[in-house]
């Protein structure tokens, strides 16, 4: 028994030294020289995918290995940026999915002020979809945005939602909000999709502002509100069922684009029967500034 233990110890030592020798034949271990270094945007976290025609792009975001395709075990999603505009924060962005030793690519945005991705299960099939939010403009209101959800299936990017695609009520880019000016310096916000309505006051508005809402006899002048793109497009499991909804907010103006009346809030939920995102909840949040 003692001889067996002795042989086992010798064998273990031999294996340890053998593994070290194998590692020594490879590249040397790189010891950290500093725990904190200076970030250099022009050099760090950059890659080239020459076969795809992408050179010196930076990694804006990289996910962990996630289940995003039923046909593959695990994939990793990257958001790549090309800062080709000198002295500007504008960038082109690309989606890259690493899956089964292949990289699948898709153009995401051209001349974008910023982009971001999140992975969540929106349709309840057990794998995750890609939510993409892009800032395409910064002038007026809260800026201009492009919002989309993509499913990755069998190497293909399939568009499940885009703000350029009609929503539940079939009206392009419309989330169903409207205004009714009331007497007594009040107004009602209505949503035609959810039957939401609520009355608010024109708080702290000057007389000159109110003159644009009522005529000389005090009668209401009909007005329309302007509802911008989604400046918030945030995944959230609102009903706690393990499948994610999307909470959205839009900048709303009344008299000119700089007149921030408030924000239109909607909740989008994917309907597997119609293969569309539908508005299941809506409300209005008045601007208190």
Short mmCIF file of C-alpha atoms in Angstrom, two decimals:
data_model
loop_
_atom_site.label_atom_id
_atom_site.label_comp_id
_atom_site.label_asym_id
_atom_site.label_seq_id
_atom_site.Cartn_x
_atom_site.Cartn_y
_atom_site.Cartn_z
CA UNK A 1 0.00 0.00 0.00
CA UNK A 2 2.83 2.39 0.87
CA UNK A 3 4.59 1.59 -2.41
CA UNK A 4 1.36 2.37 -4.28
CA UNK A 5 1.06 5.80 -2.58
CA UNK A 6 4.74 6.51 -3.34
CA UNK A 7 4.24 5.64 -7.02
CA UNK A 8 1.11 7.84 -7.13
CA UNK A 9 3.03 10.82 -5.71
CA UNK A 10 5.87 10.35 -8.20
CA UNK A 11 3.34 10.13 -11.04
CA UNK A 12 1.60 13.32 -9.87
CA UNK A 13 4.91 15.23 -9.70
CA UNK A 14 5.79 13.95 -13.17
CA UNK A 15 2.46 15.15 -14.58
CA UNK A 16 2.81 18.61 -12.99
CA UNK A 17 6.32 19.11 -14.38
CA UNK A 18 5.27 17.69 -17.75
CA UNK A 19 2.37 20.18 -17.99
CA UNK A 20 4.72 23.04 -17.03
CA UNK A 21 7.16 21.96 -19.72
CA UNK A 22 4.35 21.94 -22.28
CA UNK A 23 3.38 25.47 -21.25
CA UNK A 24 7.01 26.60 -21.45
CA UNK A 25 7.08 25.48 -25.04
CA UNK A 26 4.21 27.88 -25.70
CA UNK A 27 4.25 31.66 -25.28
CA UNK A 28 5.42 33.05 -21.98
CA UNK A 29 2.96 34.11 -19.29
CA UNK A 30 2.51 37.88 -19.39
CA UNK A 31 2.63 39.33 -15.90
CA UNK A 32 0.64 42.51 -15.25
CA UNK A 33 2.96 45.49 -14.85
CA UNK A 34 0.22 47.89 -13.74
CA UNK A 35 -3.31 47.41 -12.43
CA UNK A 36 -4.50 50.76 -13.85
CA UNK A 37 -3.40 52.23 -17.18
CA UNK A 38 -4.37 55.19 -19.37
CA UNK A 39 -7.06 54.53 -21.98
CA UNK A 40 -6.07 55.31 -25.56
CA UNK A 41 -9.12 55.33 -27.82
CA UNK A 42 -7.03 55.28 -31.00
CA UNK A 43 -5.22 52.03 -30.14
CA UNK A 44 -7.08 49.94 -27.59
CA UNK A 45 -9.84 47.33 -28.02
CA UNK A 46 -9.54 47.36 -31.81
CA UNK A 47 -9.72 44.52 -34.30
CA UNK A 48 -9.65 43.98 -38.04
CA UNK A 49 -11.87 41.60 -39.98
CA UNK A 50 -10.09 41.87 -43.30
CA UNK A 51 -12.14 39.19 -45.02
CA UNK A 52 -15.26 41.28 -44.36
CA UNK A 53 -13.57 44.55 -45.35
CA UNK A 54 -13.44 45.95 -41.83
CA UNK A 55 -10.10 47.40 -40.72
CA UNK A 56 -9.20 48.89 -37.34
CA UNK A 57 -12.73 48.95 -35.92
CA UNK A 58 -13.19 49.27 -32.17
CA UNK A 59 -15.24 47.02 -29.91
CA UNK A 60 -18.07 49.16 -28.54
CA UNK A 61 -19.76 46.29 -26.72
CA UNK A 62 -19.19 42.56 -26.27
CA UNK A 63 -21.65 40.22 -24.60
CA UNK A 64 -20.88 36.98 -22.81
CA UNK A 65 -21.68 33.67 -24.47
CA UNK A 66 -25.46 33.55 -24.75
CA UNK A 67 -28.11 31.28 -26.22
CA UNK A 68 -29.42 33.31 -29.17
CA UNK A 69 -29.93 30.56 -31.77
CA UNK A 70 -31.74 27.26 -31.23
CA UNK A 71 -29.40 25.52 -33.69
CA UNK A 72 -26.22 26.55 -31.81
CA UNK A 73 -25.19 26.05 -28.24
CA UNK A 74 -23.71 29.46 -27.39
CA UNK A 75 -22.93 32.61 -29.35
CA UNK A 76 -21.28 35.92 -28.56
CA UNK A 77 -22.51 39.27 -29.90
CA UNK A 78 -20.28 42.26 -30.63
CA UNK A 79 -21.12 45.85 -31.54
CA UNK A 80 -18.24 47.21 -33.63
CA UNK A 81 -17.62 50.87 -34.43
CA UNK A 82 -15.73 52.64 -37.19
CA UNK A 83 -14.72 56.17 -36.14
CA UNK A 84 -13.78 57.32 -39.64
CA UNK A 85 -14.92 60.91 -39.08
CA UNK A 86 -12.00 63.07 -37.94
CA UNK A 87 -12.61 65.25 -34.88
CA UNK A 88 -16.17 63.96 -34.57
CA UNK A 89 -17.93 61.45 -32.36
CA UNK A 90 -19.92 60.14 -35.32
CA UNK A 91 -19.33 56.45 -36.07
CA UNK A 92 -20.53 53.66 -38.31
CA UNK A 93 -21.65 50.57 -36.40
CA UNK A 94 -21.79 46.87 -37.25
CA UNK A 95 -23.27 43.85 -35.49
CA UNK A 96 -21.09 40.74 -35.31
CA UNK A 97 -22.24 37.36 -34.01
CA UNK A 98 -19.58 34.74 -33.24
CA UNK A 99 -21.22 31.35 -33.49
CA UNK A 100 -19.84 27.87 -34.36
CA UNK A 101 -16.44 29.21 -35.50
CA UNK A 102 -18.06 31.68 -37.88
CA UNK A 103 -18.65 35.42 -37.60
CA UNK A 104 -21.95 36.71 -39.00
CA UNK A 105 -22.07 40.44 -39.76
CA UNK A 106 -24.73 43.08 -40.33
CA UNK A 107 -24.50 46.82 -40.90
CA UNK A 108 -26.18 48.57 -37.99
CA UNK A 109 -25.89 52.34 -38.43
CA UNK A 110 -24.14 54.89 -40.62
CA UNK A 111 -23.07 58.24 -39.15
CA UNK A 112 -24.49 57.44 -35.72
CA UNK A 113 -23.93 59.48 -32.56
CA UNK A 114 -23.99 56.28 -30.52
CA UNK A 115 -25.39 52.75 -30.45
CA UNK A 116 -26.08 50.12 -27.83
CA UNK A 117 -27.27 46.51 -27.69
CA UNK A 118 -28.97 44.27 -25.13
CA UNK A 119 -29.87 40.58 -25.32
CA UNK A 120 -33.24 39.47 -23.96
CA UNK A 121 -35.90 36.87 -24.71
CA UNK A 122 -38.84 38.84 -26.14
CA UNK A 123 -40.84 36.03 -27.80
CA UNK A 124 -40.58 33.33 -25.11
CA UNK A 125 -38.81 30.74 -27.29
CA UNK A 126 -35.97 30.26 -24.80
CA UNK A 127 -33.23 32.01 -26.74
CA UNK A 128 -32.44 35.72 -26.69
CA UNK A 129 -33.00 38.38 -29.31
CA UNK A 130 -30.88 41.47 -30.01
CA UNK A 131 -32.24 44.88 -29.06
CA UNK A 132 -30.46 47.69 -30.91
CA UNK A 133 -30.86 51.37 -29.99
CA UNK A 134 -29.12 53.98 -32.15
CA UNK A 135 -28.81 57.75 -31.80
CA UNK A 136 -29.06 59.03 -35.36
CA UNK A 137 -29.41 62.75 -34.61
CA UNK A 138 -28.96 65.21 -31.76
CA UNK A 139 -30.86 68.30 -32.95
CA UNK A 140 -34.06 69.40 -31.24
CA UNK A 141 -36.13 67.73 -28.57
CA UNK A 142 -34.45 64.67 -27.08
CA UNK A 143 -32.64 63.82 -30.32
CA UNK A 144 -33.55 61.33 -33.04
CA UNK A 145 -33.33 57.57 -32.59
CA UNK A 146 -33.66 54.31 -34.46
CA UNK A 147 -34.92 51.35 -32.41
CA UNK A 148 -35.06 47.73 -33.51
CA UNK A 149 -35.21 44.12 -32.35
CA UNK A 150 -33.45 41.38 -34.32
CA UNK A 151 -33.74 37.62 -34.09
CA UNK A 152 -30.65 35.60 -35.07
CA UNK A 153 -31.66 32.31 -36.67
CA UNK A 154 -29.64 29.90 -38.82
CA UNK A 155 -27.03 32.56 -39.52
CA UNK A 156 -29.60 35.18 -40.55
CA UNK A 157 -30.61 38.45 -38.87
CA UNK A 158 -34.41 38.65 -38.89
CA UNK A 159 -36.06 41.98 -38.11
CA UNK A 160 -38.80 41.56 -35.50
CA UNK A 161 -39.35 45.27 -34.90
CA UNK A 162 -38.20 48.59 -36.27
CA UNK A 163 -39.53 52.06 -35.59
CA UNK A 164 -39.88 52.40 -39.35
CA UNK A 165 -42.27 49.45 -39.37
CA UNK A 166 -45.96 49.96 -38.56
CA UNK A 167 -46.97 49.35 -34.96
CA UNK A 168 -50.07 47.61 -33.66
CA UNK A 169 -52.58 50.14 -35.06
CA UNK A 170 -51.08 49.97 -38.54
CA UNK A 171 -50.12 53.64 -38.66
CA UNK A 172 -46.43 54.13 -39.40
CA UNK A 173 -44.44 55.50 -36.43
CA UNK A 174 -47.69 56.27 -34.56
CA UNK A 175 -48.16 55.18 -30.97
CA UNK A 176 -51.73 56.47 -30.76
CA UNK A 177 -51.31 59.65 -28.71
CA UNK A 178 -53.36 62.80 -29.34
CA UNK A 179 -54.29 65.99 -27.48
CA UNK A 180 -57.54 67.80 -26.81
CA UNK A 181 -57.24 71.38 -25.58
CA UNK A 182 -59.84 72.07 -22.88
CA UNK A 183 -61.16 75.31 -21.46
CA UNK A 184 -59.73 76.53 -18.17
CA UNK A 185 -56.10 76.10 -19.28
CA UNK A 186 -56.31 72.34 -19.26
CA UNK A 187 -55.67 69.61 -21.82
CA UNK A 188 -56.46 65.94 -22.23
CA UNK A 189 -53.98 63.37 -23.57
CA UNK A 190 -55.60 60.32 -25.14
CA UNK A 191 -54.25 57.06 -26.51
CA UNK A 192 -56.39 55.39 -29.15
CA UNK A 193 -54.75 51.97 -28.78
CA UNK A 194 -55.23 51.48 -25.03
CA UNK A 195 -58.15 53.85 -24.35
CA UNK A 196 -55.90 55.76 -21.94
CA UNK A 197 -56.89 59.37 -21.21
CA UNK A 198 -55.85 61.86 -18.57
CA UNK A 199 -56.38 65.57 -17.96
CA UNK A 200 -53.51 67.92 -17.11
CA UNK A 201 -53.01 71.63 -16.40
CA UNK A 202 -50.89 74.04 -18.40
CA UNK A 203 -48.86 74.80 -15.29
CA UNK A 204 -46.79 77.98 -15.10
CA UNK A 205 -47.42 78.82 -18.75
CA UNK A 206 -47.23 82.56 -19.59
CA UNK A 207 -50.16 84.46 -21.08
CA UNK A 208 -48.45 84.62 -24.46
CA UNK A 209 -48.27 80.83 -24.55
CA UNK A 210 -51.97 80.46 -23.77
CA UNK A 211 -52.84 82.97 -26.50
CA UNK A 212 -51.82 80.31 -28.99
CA UNK A 213 -54.35 77.87 -27.54
CA UNK A 214 -57.47 80.07 -27.27
CA UNK A 215 -58.94 82.69 -29.59
CA UNK A 216 -60.05 86.18 -28.60
CA UNK A 217 -63.41 84.78 -27.46
CA UNK A 218 -61.76 82.17 -25.26
CA UNK A 219 -62.67 79.34 -27.58
CA UNK A 220 -60.26 76.45 -28.01
CA UNK A 221 -57.94 76.45 -31.03
CA UNK A 222 -57.46 72.87 -32.24
CA UNK A 223 -53.89 71.67 -32.00
CA UNK A 224 -51.89 68.53 -32.73
CA UNK A 225 -48.99 67.21 -30.71
CA UNK A 226 -45.71 66.13 -32.27
CA UNK A 227 -44.41 62.78 -31.05
CA UNK A 228 -40.72 61.98 -31.72
CA UNK A 229 -38.94 58.63 -32.00
CA UNK A 230 -38.17 56.45 -28.96
CA UNK A 231 -35.42 58.10 -26.90
CA UNK A 232 -35.91 55.30 -24.36
CA UNK A 233 -36.16 51.73 -25.65
CA UNK A 234 -35.46 49.65 -22.56
CA UNK A 235 -36.12 45.91 -22.01
CA UNK A 236 -38.00 45.12 -18.82
CA UNK A 237 -39.92 42.05 -17.69
CA UNK A 238 -42.93 44.12 -16.67
CA UNK A 239 -45.23 41.20 -15.78
CA UNK A 240 -42.47 39.02 -14.27
CA UNK A 241 -43.19 36.03 -16.51
CA UNK A 242 -39.59 35.56 -17.70
CA UNK A 243 -40.32 37.08 -21.12
CA UNK A 244 -39.28 40.69 -21.68
CA UNK A 245 -41.35 43.66 -22.75
CA UNK A 246 -39.91 46.99 -23.95
CA UNK A 247 -40.58 50.25 -22.09
CA UNK A 248 -40.47 53.20 -24.51
CA UNK A 249 -40.52 56.97 -24.12
CA UNK A 250 -41.04 59.66 -26.75
CA UNK A 251 -40.50 63.41 -26.55
CA UNK A 252 -43.80 65.26 -27.07
CA UNK A 253 -44.10 68.91 -28.14
CA UNK A 254 -47.04 71.19 -28.85
CA UNK A 255 -46.16 74.74 -29.97
CA UNK A 256 -42.87 74.28 -31.80
CA UNK A 257 -40.40 71.47 -31.28
CA UNK A 258 -38.70 73.17 -28.33
CA UNK A 259 -41.98 73.21 -26.37
CA UNK A 260 -41.48 70.07 -24.28
CA UNK A 261 -45.00 69.25 -23.15
CA UNK A 262 -44.02 65.86 -21.72
CA UNK A 263 -43.14 62.27 -22.57
CA UNK A 264 -45.34 59.59 -24.10
CA UNK A 265 -44.68 56.25 -22.41
CA UNK A 266 -45.65 52.92 -23.99
CA UNK A 267 -44.98 49.27 -23.21
CA UNK A 268 -44.43 46.92 -26.18
CA UNK A 269 -45.04 43.19 -25.92
CA UNK A 270 -44.41 40.59 -28.61
CA UNK A 271 -47.47 38.67 -29.85
CA UNK A 272 -46.49 35.25 -31.19
CA UNK A 273 -49.83 34.85 -32.98
CA UNK A 274 -49.39 37.99 -35.10
CA UNK A 275 -45.56 38.03 -35.04
CA UNK A 276 -45.60 41.71 -34.09
CA UNK A 277 -44.89 43.90 -31.10
CA UNK A 278 -48.09 45.41 -29.71
CA UNK A 279 -48.72 48.32 -27.36
CA UNK A 280 -50.18 46.88 -24.17
CA UNK A 281 -49.94 49.97 -21.96
CA UNK A 282 -49.66 53.72 -22.46
CA UNK A 283 -49.52 56.84 -20.33
CA UNK A 284 -48.35 60.45 -20.49
CA UNK A 285 -45.76 62.04 -18.19
CA UNK A 286 -46.06 65.87 -18.23
CA UNK A 287 -42.90 67.95 -18.23
CA UNK A 288 -42.62 69.76 -14.92
CA UNK A 289 -39.80 72.13 -15.85
#
